[in-house]
mmCIF file of C-alpha atoms and ligand atoms in Angstrom:
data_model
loop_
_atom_site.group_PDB
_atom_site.id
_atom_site.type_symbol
_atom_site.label_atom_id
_atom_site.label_comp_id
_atom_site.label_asym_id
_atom_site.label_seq_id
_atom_site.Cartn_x
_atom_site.Cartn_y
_atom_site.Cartn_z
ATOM 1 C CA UNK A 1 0.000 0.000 0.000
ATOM 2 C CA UNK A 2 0.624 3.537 0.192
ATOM 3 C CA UNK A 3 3.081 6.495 -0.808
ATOM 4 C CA UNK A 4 4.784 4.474 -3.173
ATOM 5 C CA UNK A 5 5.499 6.426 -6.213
ATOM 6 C CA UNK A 6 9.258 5.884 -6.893
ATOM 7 C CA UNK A 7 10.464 9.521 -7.146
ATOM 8 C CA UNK A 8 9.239 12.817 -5.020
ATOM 9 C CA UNK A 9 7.144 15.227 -6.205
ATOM 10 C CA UNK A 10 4.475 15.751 -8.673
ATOM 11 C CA UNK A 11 6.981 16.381 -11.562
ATOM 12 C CA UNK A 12 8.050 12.853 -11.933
ATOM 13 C CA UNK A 13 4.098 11.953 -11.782
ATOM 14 C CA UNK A 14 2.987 9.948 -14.950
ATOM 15 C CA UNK A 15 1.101 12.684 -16.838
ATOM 16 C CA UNK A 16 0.367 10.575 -20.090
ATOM 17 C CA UNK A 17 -3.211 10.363 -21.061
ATOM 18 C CA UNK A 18 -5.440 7.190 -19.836
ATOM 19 C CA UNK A 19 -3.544 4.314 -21.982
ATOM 20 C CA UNK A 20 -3.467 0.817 -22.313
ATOM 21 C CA UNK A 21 0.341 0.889 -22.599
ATOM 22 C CA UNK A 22 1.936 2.243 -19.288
ATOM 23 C CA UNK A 23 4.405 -0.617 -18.816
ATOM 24 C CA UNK A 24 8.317 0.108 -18.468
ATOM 25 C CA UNK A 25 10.531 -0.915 -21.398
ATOM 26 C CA UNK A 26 11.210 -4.459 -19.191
ATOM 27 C CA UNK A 27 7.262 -5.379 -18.929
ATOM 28 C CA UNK A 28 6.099 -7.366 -21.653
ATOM 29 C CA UNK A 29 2.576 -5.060 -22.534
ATOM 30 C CA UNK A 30 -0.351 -5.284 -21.054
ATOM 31 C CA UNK A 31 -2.313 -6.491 -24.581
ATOM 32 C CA UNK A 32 -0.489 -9.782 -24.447
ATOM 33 C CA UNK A 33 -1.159 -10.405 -21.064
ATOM 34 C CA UNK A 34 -4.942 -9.186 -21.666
ATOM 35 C CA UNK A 35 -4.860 -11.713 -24.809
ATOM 36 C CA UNK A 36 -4.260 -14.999 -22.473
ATOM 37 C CA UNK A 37 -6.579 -13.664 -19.942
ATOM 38 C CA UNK A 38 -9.150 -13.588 -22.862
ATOM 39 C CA UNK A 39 -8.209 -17.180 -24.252
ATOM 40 C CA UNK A 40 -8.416 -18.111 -20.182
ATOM 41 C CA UNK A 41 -11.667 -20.114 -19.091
ATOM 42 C CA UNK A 42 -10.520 -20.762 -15.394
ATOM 43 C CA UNK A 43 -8.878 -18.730 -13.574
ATOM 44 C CA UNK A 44 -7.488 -18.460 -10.368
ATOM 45 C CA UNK A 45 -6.815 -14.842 -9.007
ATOM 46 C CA UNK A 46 -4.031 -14.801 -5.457
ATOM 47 C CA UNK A 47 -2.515 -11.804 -3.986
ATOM 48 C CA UNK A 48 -0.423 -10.751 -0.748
ATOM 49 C CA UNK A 49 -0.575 -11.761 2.560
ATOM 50 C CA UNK A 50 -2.062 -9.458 4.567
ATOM 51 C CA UNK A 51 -4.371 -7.853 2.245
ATOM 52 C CA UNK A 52 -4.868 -3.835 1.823
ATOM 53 C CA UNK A 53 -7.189 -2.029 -0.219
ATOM 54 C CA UNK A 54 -5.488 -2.355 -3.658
ATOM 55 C CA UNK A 55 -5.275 -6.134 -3.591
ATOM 56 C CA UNK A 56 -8.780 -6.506 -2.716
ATOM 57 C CA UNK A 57 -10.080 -4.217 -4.858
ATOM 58 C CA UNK A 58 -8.293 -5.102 -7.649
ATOM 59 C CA UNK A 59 -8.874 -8.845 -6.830
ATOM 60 C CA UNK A 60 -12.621 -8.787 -7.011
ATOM 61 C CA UNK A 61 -12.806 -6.179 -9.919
ATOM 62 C CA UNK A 62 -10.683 -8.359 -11.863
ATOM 63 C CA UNK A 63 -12.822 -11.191 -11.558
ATOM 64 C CA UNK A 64 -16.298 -9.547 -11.583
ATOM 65 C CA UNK A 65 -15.024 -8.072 -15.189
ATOM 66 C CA UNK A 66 -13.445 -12.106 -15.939
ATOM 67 C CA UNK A 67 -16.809 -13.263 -15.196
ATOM 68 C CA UNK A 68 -18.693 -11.066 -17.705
ATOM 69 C CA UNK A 69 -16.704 -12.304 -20.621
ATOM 70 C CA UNK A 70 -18.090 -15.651 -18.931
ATOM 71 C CA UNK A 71 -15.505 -17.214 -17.187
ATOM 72 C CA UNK A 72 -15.339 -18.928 -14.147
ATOM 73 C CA UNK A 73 -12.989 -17.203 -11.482
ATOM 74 C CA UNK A 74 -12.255 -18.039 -7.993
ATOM 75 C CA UNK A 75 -10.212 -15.513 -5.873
ATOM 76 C CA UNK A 76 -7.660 -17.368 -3.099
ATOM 77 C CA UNK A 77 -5.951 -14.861 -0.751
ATOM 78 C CA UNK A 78 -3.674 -16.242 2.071
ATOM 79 C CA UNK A 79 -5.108 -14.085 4.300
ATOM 80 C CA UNK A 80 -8.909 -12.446 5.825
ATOM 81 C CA UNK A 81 -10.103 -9.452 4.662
ATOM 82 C CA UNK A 82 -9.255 -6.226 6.761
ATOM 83 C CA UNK A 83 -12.907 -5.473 8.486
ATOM 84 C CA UNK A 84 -13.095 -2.119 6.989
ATOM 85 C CA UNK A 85 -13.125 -3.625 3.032
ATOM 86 C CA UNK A 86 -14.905 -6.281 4.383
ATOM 87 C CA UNK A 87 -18.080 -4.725 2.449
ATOM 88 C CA UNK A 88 -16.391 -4.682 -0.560
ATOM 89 C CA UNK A 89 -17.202 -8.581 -0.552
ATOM 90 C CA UNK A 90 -20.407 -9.110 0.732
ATOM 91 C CA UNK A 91 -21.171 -12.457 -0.378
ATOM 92 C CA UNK A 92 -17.939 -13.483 0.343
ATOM 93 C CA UNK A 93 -15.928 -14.213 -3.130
ATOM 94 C CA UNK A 94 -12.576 -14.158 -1.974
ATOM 95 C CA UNK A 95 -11.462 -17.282 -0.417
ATOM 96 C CA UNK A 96 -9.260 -17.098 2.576
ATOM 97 C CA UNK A 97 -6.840 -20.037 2.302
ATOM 98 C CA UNK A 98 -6.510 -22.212 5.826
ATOM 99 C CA UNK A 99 -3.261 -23.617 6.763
ATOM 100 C CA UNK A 100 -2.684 -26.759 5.666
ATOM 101 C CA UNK A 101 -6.086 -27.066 3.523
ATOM 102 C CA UNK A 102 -5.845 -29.072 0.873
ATOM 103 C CA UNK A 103 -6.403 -27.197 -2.459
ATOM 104 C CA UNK A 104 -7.611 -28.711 -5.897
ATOM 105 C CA UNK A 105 -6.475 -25.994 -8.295
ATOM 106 C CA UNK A 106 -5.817 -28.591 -11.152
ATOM 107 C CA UNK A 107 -8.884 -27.469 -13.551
ATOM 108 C CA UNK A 108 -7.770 -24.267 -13.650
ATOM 109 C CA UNK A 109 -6.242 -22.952 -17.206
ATOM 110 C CA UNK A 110 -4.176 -19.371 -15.475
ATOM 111 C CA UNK A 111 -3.142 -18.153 -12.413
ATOM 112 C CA UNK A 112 -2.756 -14.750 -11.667
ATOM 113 C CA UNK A 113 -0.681 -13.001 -9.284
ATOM 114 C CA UNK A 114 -2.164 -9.301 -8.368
ATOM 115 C CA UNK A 115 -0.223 -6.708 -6.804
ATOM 116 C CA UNK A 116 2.838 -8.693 -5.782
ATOM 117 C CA UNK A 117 5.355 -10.411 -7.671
ATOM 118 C CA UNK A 118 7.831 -12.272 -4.718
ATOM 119 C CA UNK A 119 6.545 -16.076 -4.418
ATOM 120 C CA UNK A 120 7.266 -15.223 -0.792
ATOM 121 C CA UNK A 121 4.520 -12.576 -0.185
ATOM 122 C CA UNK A 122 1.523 -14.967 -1.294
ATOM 123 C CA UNK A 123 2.663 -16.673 2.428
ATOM 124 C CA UNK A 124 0.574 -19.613 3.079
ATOM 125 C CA UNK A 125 -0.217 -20.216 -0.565
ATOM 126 C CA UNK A 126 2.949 -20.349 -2.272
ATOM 127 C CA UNK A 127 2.959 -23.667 -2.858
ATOM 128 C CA UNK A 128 -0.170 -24.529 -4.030
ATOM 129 C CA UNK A 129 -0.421 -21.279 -6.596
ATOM 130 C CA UNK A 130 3.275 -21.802 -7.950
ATOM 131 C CA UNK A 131 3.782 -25.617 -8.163
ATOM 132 C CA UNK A 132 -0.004 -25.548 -9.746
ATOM 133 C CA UNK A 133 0.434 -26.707 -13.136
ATOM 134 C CA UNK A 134 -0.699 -23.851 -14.878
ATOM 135 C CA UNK A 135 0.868 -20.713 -16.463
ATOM 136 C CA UNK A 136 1.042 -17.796 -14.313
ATOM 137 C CA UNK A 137 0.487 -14.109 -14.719
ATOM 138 C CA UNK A 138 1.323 -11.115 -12.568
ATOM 139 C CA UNK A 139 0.231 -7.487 -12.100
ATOM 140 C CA UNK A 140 2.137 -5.514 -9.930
ATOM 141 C CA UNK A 141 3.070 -1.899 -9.915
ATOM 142 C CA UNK A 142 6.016 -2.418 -6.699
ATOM 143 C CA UNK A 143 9.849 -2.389 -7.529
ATOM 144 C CA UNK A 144 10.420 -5.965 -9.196
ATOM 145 C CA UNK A 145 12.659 -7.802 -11.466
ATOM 146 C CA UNK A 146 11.744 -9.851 -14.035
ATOM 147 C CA UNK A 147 10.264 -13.345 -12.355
ATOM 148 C CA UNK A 148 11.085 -16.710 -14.199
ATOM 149 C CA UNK A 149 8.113 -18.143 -12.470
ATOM 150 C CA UNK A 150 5.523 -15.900 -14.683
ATOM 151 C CA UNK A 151 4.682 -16.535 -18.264
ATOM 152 C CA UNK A 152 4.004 -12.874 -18.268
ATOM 153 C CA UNK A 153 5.295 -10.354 -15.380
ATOM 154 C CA UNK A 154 3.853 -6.592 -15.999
ATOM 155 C CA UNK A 155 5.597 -5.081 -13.341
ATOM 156 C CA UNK A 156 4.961 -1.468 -13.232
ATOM 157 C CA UNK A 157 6.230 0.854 -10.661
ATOM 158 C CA UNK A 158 4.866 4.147 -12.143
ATOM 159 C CA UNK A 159 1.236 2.786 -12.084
ATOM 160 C CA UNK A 160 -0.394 4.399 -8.517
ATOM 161 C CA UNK A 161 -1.441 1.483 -7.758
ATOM 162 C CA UNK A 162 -2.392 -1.858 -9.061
ATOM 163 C CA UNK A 163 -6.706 -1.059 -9.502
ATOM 164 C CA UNK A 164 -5.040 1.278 -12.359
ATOM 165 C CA UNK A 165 -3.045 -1.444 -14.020
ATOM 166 C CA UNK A 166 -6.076 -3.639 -13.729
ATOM 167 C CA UNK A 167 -9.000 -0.980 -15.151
ATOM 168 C CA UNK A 168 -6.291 -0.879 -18.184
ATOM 169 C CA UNK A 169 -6.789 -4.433 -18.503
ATOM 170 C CA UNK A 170 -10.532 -4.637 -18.567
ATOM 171 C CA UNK A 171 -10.375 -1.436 -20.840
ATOM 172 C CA UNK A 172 -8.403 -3.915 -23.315
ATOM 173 C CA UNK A 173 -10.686 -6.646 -22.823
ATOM 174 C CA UNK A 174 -13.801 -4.115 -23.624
ATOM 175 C CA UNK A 175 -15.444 -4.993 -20.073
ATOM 176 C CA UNK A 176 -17.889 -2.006 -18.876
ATOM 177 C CA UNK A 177 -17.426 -0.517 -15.411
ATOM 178 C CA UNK A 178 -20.173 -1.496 -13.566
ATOM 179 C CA UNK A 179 -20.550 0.035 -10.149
ATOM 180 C CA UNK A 180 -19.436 -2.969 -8.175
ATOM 181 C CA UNK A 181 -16.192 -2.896 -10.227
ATOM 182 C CA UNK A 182 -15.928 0.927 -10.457
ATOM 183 C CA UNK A 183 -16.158 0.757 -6.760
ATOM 184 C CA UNK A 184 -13.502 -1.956 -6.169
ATOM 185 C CA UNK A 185 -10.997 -0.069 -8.029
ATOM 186 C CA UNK A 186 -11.677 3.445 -6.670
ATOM 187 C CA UNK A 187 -11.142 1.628 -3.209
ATOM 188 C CA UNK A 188 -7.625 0.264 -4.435
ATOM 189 C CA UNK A 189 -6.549 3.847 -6.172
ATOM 190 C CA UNK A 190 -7.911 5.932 -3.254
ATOM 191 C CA UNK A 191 -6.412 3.810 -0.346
ATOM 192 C CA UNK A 192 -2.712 3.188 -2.656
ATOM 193 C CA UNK A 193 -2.380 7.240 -2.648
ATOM 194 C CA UNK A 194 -3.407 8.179 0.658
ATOM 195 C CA UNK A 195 -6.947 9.359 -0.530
ATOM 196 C CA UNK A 196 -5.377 11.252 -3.365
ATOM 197 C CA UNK A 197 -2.460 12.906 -0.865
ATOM 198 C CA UNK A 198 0.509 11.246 -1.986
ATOM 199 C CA UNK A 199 3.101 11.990 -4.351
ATOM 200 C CA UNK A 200 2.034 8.887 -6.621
ATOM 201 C CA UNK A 201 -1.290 11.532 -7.331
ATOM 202 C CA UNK A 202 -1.198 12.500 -10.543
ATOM 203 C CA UNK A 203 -3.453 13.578 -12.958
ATOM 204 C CA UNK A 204 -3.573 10.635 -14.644
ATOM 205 C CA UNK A 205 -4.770 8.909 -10.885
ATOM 206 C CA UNK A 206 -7.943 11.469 -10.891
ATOM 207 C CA UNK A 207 -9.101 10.823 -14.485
ATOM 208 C CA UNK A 208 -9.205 7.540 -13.293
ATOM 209 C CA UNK A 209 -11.455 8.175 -10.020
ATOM 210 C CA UNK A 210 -13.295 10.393 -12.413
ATOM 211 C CA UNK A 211 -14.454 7.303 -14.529
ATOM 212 C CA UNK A 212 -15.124 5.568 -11.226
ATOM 213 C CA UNK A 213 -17.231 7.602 -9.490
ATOM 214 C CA UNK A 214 -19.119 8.300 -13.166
ATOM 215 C CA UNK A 215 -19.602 4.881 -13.431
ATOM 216 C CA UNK A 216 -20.736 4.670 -9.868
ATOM 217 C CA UNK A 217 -18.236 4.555 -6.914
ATOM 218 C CA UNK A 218 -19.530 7.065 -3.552
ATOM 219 C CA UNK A 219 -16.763 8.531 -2.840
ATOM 220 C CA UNK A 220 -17.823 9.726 0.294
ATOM 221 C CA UNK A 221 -19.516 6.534 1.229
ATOM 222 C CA UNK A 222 -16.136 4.796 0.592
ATOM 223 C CA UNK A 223 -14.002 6.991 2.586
ATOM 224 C CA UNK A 224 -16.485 6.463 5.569
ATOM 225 C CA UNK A 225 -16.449 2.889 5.469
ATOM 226 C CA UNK A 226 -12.861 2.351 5.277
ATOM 227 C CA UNK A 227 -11.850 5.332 7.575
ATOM 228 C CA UNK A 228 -14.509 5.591 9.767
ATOM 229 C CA UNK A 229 -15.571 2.105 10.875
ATOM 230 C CA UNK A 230 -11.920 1.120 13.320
ATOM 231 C CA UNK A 231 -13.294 -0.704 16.452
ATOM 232 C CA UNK A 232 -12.058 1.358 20.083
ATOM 233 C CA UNK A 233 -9.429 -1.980 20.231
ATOM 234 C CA UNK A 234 -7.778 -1.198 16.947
ATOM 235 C CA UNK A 235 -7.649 2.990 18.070
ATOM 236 C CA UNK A 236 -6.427 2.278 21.531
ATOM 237 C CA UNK A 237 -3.349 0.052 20.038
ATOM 238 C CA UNK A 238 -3.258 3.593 17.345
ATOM 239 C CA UNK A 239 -2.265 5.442 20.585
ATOM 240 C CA UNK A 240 0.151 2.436 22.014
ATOM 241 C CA UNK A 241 2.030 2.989 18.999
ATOM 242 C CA UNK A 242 2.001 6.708 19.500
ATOM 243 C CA UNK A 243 2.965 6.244 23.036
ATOM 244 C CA UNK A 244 6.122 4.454 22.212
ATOM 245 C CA UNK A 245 7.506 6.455 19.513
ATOM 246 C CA UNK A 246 11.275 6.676 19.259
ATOM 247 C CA UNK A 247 12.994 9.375 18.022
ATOM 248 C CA UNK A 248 16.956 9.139 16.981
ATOM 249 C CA UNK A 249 19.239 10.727 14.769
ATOM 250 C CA UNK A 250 17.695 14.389 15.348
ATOM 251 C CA UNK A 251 14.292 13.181 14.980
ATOM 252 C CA UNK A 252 15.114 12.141 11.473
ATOM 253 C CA UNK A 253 14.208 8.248 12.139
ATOM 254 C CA UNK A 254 10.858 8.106 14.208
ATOM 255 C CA UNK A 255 10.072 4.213 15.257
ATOM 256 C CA UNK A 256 7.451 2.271 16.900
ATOM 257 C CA UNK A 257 6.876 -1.193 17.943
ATOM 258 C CA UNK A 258 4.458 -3.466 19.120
ATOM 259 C CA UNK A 259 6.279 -6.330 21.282
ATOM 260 C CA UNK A 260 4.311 -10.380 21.267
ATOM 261 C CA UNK A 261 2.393 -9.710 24.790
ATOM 262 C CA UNK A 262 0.702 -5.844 23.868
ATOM 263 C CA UNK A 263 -0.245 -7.249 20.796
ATOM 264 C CA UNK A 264 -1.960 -10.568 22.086
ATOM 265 C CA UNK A 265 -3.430 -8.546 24.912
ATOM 266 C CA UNK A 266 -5.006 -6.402 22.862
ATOM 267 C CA UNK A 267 -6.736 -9.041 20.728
ATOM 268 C CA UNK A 268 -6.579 -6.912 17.289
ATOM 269 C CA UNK A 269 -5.434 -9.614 14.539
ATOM 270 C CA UNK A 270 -2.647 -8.351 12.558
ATOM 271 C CA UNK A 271 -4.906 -7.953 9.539
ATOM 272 C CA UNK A 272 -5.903 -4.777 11.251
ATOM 273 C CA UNK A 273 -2.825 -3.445 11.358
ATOM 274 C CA UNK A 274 -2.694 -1.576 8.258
ATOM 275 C CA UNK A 275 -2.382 2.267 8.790
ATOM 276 C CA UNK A 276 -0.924 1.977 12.095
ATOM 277 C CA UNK A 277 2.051 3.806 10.736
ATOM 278 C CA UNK A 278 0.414 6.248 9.328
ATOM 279 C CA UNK A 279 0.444 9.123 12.062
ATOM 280 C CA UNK A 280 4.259 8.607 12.260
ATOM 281 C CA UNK A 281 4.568 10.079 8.969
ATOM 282 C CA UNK A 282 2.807 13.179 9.747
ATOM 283 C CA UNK A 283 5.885 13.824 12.504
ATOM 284 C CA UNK A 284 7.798 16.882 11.551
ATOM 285 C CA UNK A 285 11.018 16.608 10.850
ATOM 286 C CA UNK A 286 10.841 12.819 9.956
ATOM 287 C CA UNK A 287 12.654 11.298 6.890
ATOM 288 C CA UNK A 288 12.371 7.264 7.673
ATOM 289 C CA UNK A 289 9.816 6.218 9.654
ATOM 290 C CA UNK A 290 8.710 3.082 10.928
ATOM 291 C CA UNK A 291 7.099 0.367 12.655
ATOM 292 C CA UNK A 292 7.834 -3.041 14.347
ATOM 293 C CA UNK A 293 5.235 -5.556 14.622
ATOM 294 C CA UNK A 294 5.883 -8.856 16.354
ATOM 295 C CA UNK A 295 4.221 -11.231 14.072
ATOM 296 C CA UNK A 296 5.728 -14.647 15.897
ATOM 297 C CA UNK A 297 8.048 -14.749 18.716
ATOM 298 C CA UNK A 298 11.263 -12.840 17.536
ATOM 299 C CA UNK A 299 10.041 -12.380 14.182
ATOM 300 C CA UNK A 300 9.000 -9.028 13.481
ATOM 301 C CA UNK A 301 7.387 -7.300 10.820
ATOM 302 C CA UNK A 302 8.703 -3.855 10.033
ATOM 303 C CA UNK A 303 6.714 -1.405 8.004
ATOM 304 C CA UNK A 304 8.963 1.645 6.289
ATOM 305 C CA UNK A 305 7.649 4.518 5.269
ATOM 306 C CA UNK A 306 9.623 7.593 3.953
ATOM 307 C CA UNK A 307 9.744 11.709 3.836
ATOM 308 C CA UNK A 308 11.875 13.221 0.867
ATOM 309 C CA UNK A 309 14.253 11.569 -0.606
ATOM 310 C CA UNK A 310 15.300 8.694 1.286
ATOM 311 C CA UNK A 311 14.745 5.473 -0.590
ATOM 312 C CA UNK A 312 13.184 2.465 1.945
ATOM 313 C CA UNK A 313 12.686 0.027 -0.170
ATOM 314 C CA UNK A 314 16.407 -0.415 -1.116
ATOM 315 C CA UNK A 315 16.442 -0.967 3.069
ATOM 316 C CA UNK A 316 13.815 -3.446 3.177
ATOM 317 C CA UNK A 317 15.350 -4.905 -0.015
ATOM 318 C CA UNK A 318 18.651 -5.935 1.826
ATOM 319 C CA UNK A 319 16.446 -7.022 4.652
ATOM 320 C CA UNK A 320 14.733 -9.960 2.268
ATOM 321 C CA UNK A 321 11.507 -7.794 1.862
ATOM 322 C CA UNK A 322 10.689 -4.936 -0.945
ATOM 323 C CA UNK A 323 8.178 -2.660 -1.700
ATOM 324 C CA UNK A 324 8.428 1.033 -3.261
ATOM 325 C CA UNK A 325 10.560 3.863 -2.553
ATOM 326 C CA UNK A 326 8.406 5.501 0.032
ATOM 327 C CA UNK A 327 6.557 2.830 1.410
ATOM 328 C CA UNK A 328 8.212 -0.906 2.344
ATOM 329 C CA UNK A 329 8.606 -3.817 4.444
ATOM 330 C CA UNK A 330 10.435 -6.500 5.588
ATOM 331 C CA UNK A 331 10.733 -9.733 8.033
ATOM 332 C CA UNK A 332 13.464 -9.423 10.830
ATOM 333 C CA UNK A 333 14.216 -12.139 13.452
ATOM 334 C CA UNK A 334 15.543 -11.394 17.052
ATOM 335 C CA UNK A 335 14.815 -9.829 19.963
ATOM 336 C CA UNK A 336 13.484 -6.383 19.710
ATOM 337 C CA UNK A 337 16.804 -4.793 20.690
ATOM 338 C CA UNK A 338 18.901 -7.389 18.063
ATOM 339 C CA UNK A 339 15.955 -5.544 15.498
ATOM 340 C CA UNK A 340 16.590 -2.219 16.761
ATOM 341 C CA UNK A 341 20.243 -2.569 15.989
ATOM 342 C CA UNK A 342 19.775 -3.749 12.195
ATOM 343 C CA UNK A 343 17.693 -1.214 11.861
ATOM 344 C CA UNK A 344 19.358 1.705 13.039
ATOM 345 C CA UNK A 345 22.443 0.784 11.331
ATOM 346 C CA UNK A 346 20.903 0.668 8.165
ATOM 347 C CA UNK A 347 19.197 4.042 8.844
ATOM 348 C CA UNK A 348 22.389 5.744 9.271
ATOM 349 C CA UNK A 349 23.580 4.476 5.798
ATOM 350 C CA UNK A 350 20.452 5.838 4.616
ATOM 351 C CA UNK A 351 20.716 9.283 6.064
ATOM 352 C CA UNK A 352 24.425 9.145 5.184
ATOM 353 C CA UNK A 353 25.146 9.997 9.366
HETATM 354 P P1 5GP B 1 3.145 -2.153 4.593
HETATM 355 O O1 5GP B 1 4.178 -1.478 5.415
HETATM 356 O O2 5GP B 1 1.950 -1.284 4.401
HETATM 357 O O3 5GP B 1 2.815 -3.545 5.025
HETATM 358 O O4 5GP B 1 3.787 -2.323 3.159
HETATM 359 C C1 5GP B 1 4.324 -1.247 2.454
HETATM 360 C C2 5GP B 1 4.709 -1.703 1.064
HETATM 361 O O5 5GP B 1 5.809 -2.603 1.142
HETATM 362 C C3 5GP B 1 3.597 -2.445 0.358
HETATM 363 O O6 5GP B 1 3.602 -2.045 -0.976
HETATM 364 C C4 5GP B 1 3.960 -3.890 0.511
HETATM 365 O O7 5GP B 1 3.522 -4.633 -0.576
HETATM 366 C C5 5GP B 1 5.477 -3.864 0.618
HETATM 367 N N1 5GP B 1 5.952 -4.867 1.583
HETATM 368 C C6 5GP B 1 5.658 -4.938 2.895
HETATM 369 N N2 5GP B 1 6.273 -5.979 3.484
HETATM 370 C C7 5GP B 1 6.966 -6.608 2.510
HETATM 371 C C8 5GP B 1 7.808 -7.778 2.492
HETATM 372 O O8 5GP B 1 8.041 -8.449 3.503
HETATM 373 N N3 5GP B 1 8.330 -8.116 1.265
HETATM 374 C C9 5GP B 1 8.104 -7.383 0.140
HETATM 375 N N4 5GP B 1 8.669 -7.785 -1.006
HETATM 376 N N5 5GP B 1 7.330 -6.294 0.127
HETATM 377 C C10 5GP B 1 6.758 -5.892 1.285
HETATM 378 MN MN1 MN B 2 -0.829 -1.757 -4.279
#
């Protein structure tokens, strides 16, 4: 999610009118990959482990618009919806994938990967998606290099967010938005930018919430759901996290963390956790920011964002994670203070202290 357009400022913002054709010279086009989607009668849709706006959205308008042209979709996510996009699915399309759970994927004639393109971030359902027999696809718009595991890879950082990469698709395969869809996608282009703050915001980003909402997305129904609706749990652990900021190197790096025992004392599953960064960002002063999660004993999530120029995903990158320039993450094991270490030593190479 989030602030992840790969250079600062709106100058470097894609300005080119709506096109089918955004891809970098690396990505094979988005008509090829629109062609086998076409050809395609059953497909299986998969995205990242703990979901966010722009891989559900884009998940269930890709297959709502699959399912006009008539084919038969199924949506498998590793992980449960967020509560807040929960009604984005009312009748519950996306299936969450349990542990263990055997999987019959064999019928199906393409696989595609949204908004992700590391094997590693589909967690629990590596496996079964990538040792399936069929080809795979994969539509991503974070910092990626080519993938041997895709038949086709369009991998396209400049794209806001993946919904855009996706309504480009189902503008090549002639599919009508239809409120549901137009809704979907404003959800995964509004939520990807900030609600339309960040510097991936470009012009091109609000034609395309134009033809949303004209097709039938409420924006201000939308923005209410999804920021509006937190249980008192998930704010209280907001202000934990603001309790225990840190603030090091002159206030430049601003950190958080939430240790094994707050978290399972609060009872907010980690699902939730999305956005809990978010106020750090708005700390003056701040240039990396971010935020330790204990997801297991000594392993901890960290979430990166960044103000100006500093570039977090080449952090989280050397970490084993990835991400975009401004926004990132990564798995670290050890104790918090081990974590704290890493971190801070990569943070000075960052800031150049
Ligand atoms: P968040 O901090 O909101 O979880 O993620 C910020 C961005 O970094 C998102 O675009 C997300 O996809 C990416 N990201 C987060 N964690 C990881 C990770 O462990 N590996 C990779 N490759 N990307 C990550
Ligand atoms: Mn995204």
């Amino acid at each position: 999610m989030n602030d992840q357009h790969p250079k600062v400022g709106r100058s470097s913002s894609p300005e080119a009118p709506v096109s089918p054709h955004l891809g970098t010279m690396a990505s094979p086009s988005l008509g090829a990959l629109s062609a086998l989607l076409r050809k395609s009668q059953r497909l299986v849709i998969t995205s990242h482990i703990q979901p966010d706006g722009d891989s559900i959205g884009s998940s269930l308008a890709l297959a709502w618009g699959l399912e006009k042209l008539g084919k038969q979709v199924r949506i498998l996510h590793p992980d449960s919806c967020p509560e807040k996009y929960r009604f984005l699915d009312p009748h519950g399309r996306i299936e969450v994938v349990r542990e263990g759970a055997a999987l019959d994927l064999a019928g199906a004639d393409l696989g595609v990967l949204l908004d992700a393109s590391d094997p590693a971030r589909v967690g629990k359902l590596k496996e079964a998606f990538f040792k399936a027999p069929f080809p795979k696809v994969c539509i991503d718009h974070h910092v990626s290099s080519p993938r041997s595991e895709f038949l086709l890879h369009h991998a396209c950082p400049k794209a806001a967010a993946t919904a855009s990469l996706v309504l480009q698709v189902l503008d090549l395969l002639q599919v009508s938005l239809e409120p549901a869809i137009a809704s979907a996608l404003f959800v995964g282009l509004s939520t990807d930018t900030g609600w339309f703050r960040y510097s991936n915001t470009s012009a091109r980003v609000f034609r395309e919430a134009a033809r949303f909402i004209q097709a039938g997305a409420d924006a201000e129904a939308l923005f209410s759901q999804i920021y509006e609706t937190f249980s008192l749990a998930r704010i209280r652990l907001e202000g934990v996290v603001l309790e225990r900021i840190h603030s090091e190197f002159g206030g430049s790096f601003l950190w958080s963390y939430l240790d094994r025992r707050t978290i399972e004392a609060v009872r907010v599953p980690l699902v939730e956790f999305d956005g809990l960064i978010d106020p750090l960002r708005t700390i003056r002063g701040g240039k990396i920011m971010a935020l330790f999660y204990e997801i297991q004993p000594e392993v901890w999530k960290v979430s990166f964002r960044s103000r100006g120029e500093v570039d977090v995903e080449a952090i989280a990158t050397r970490l084993g994670g990835g991400g975009h320039v401004k926004a990132a993450g990564c798995n670290v094991k050890g104790t918090l203070e081990a974590v704290e270490k890493v971190l801070r030593q990569e943070v000075a190479k960052a800031l150049g202290t």
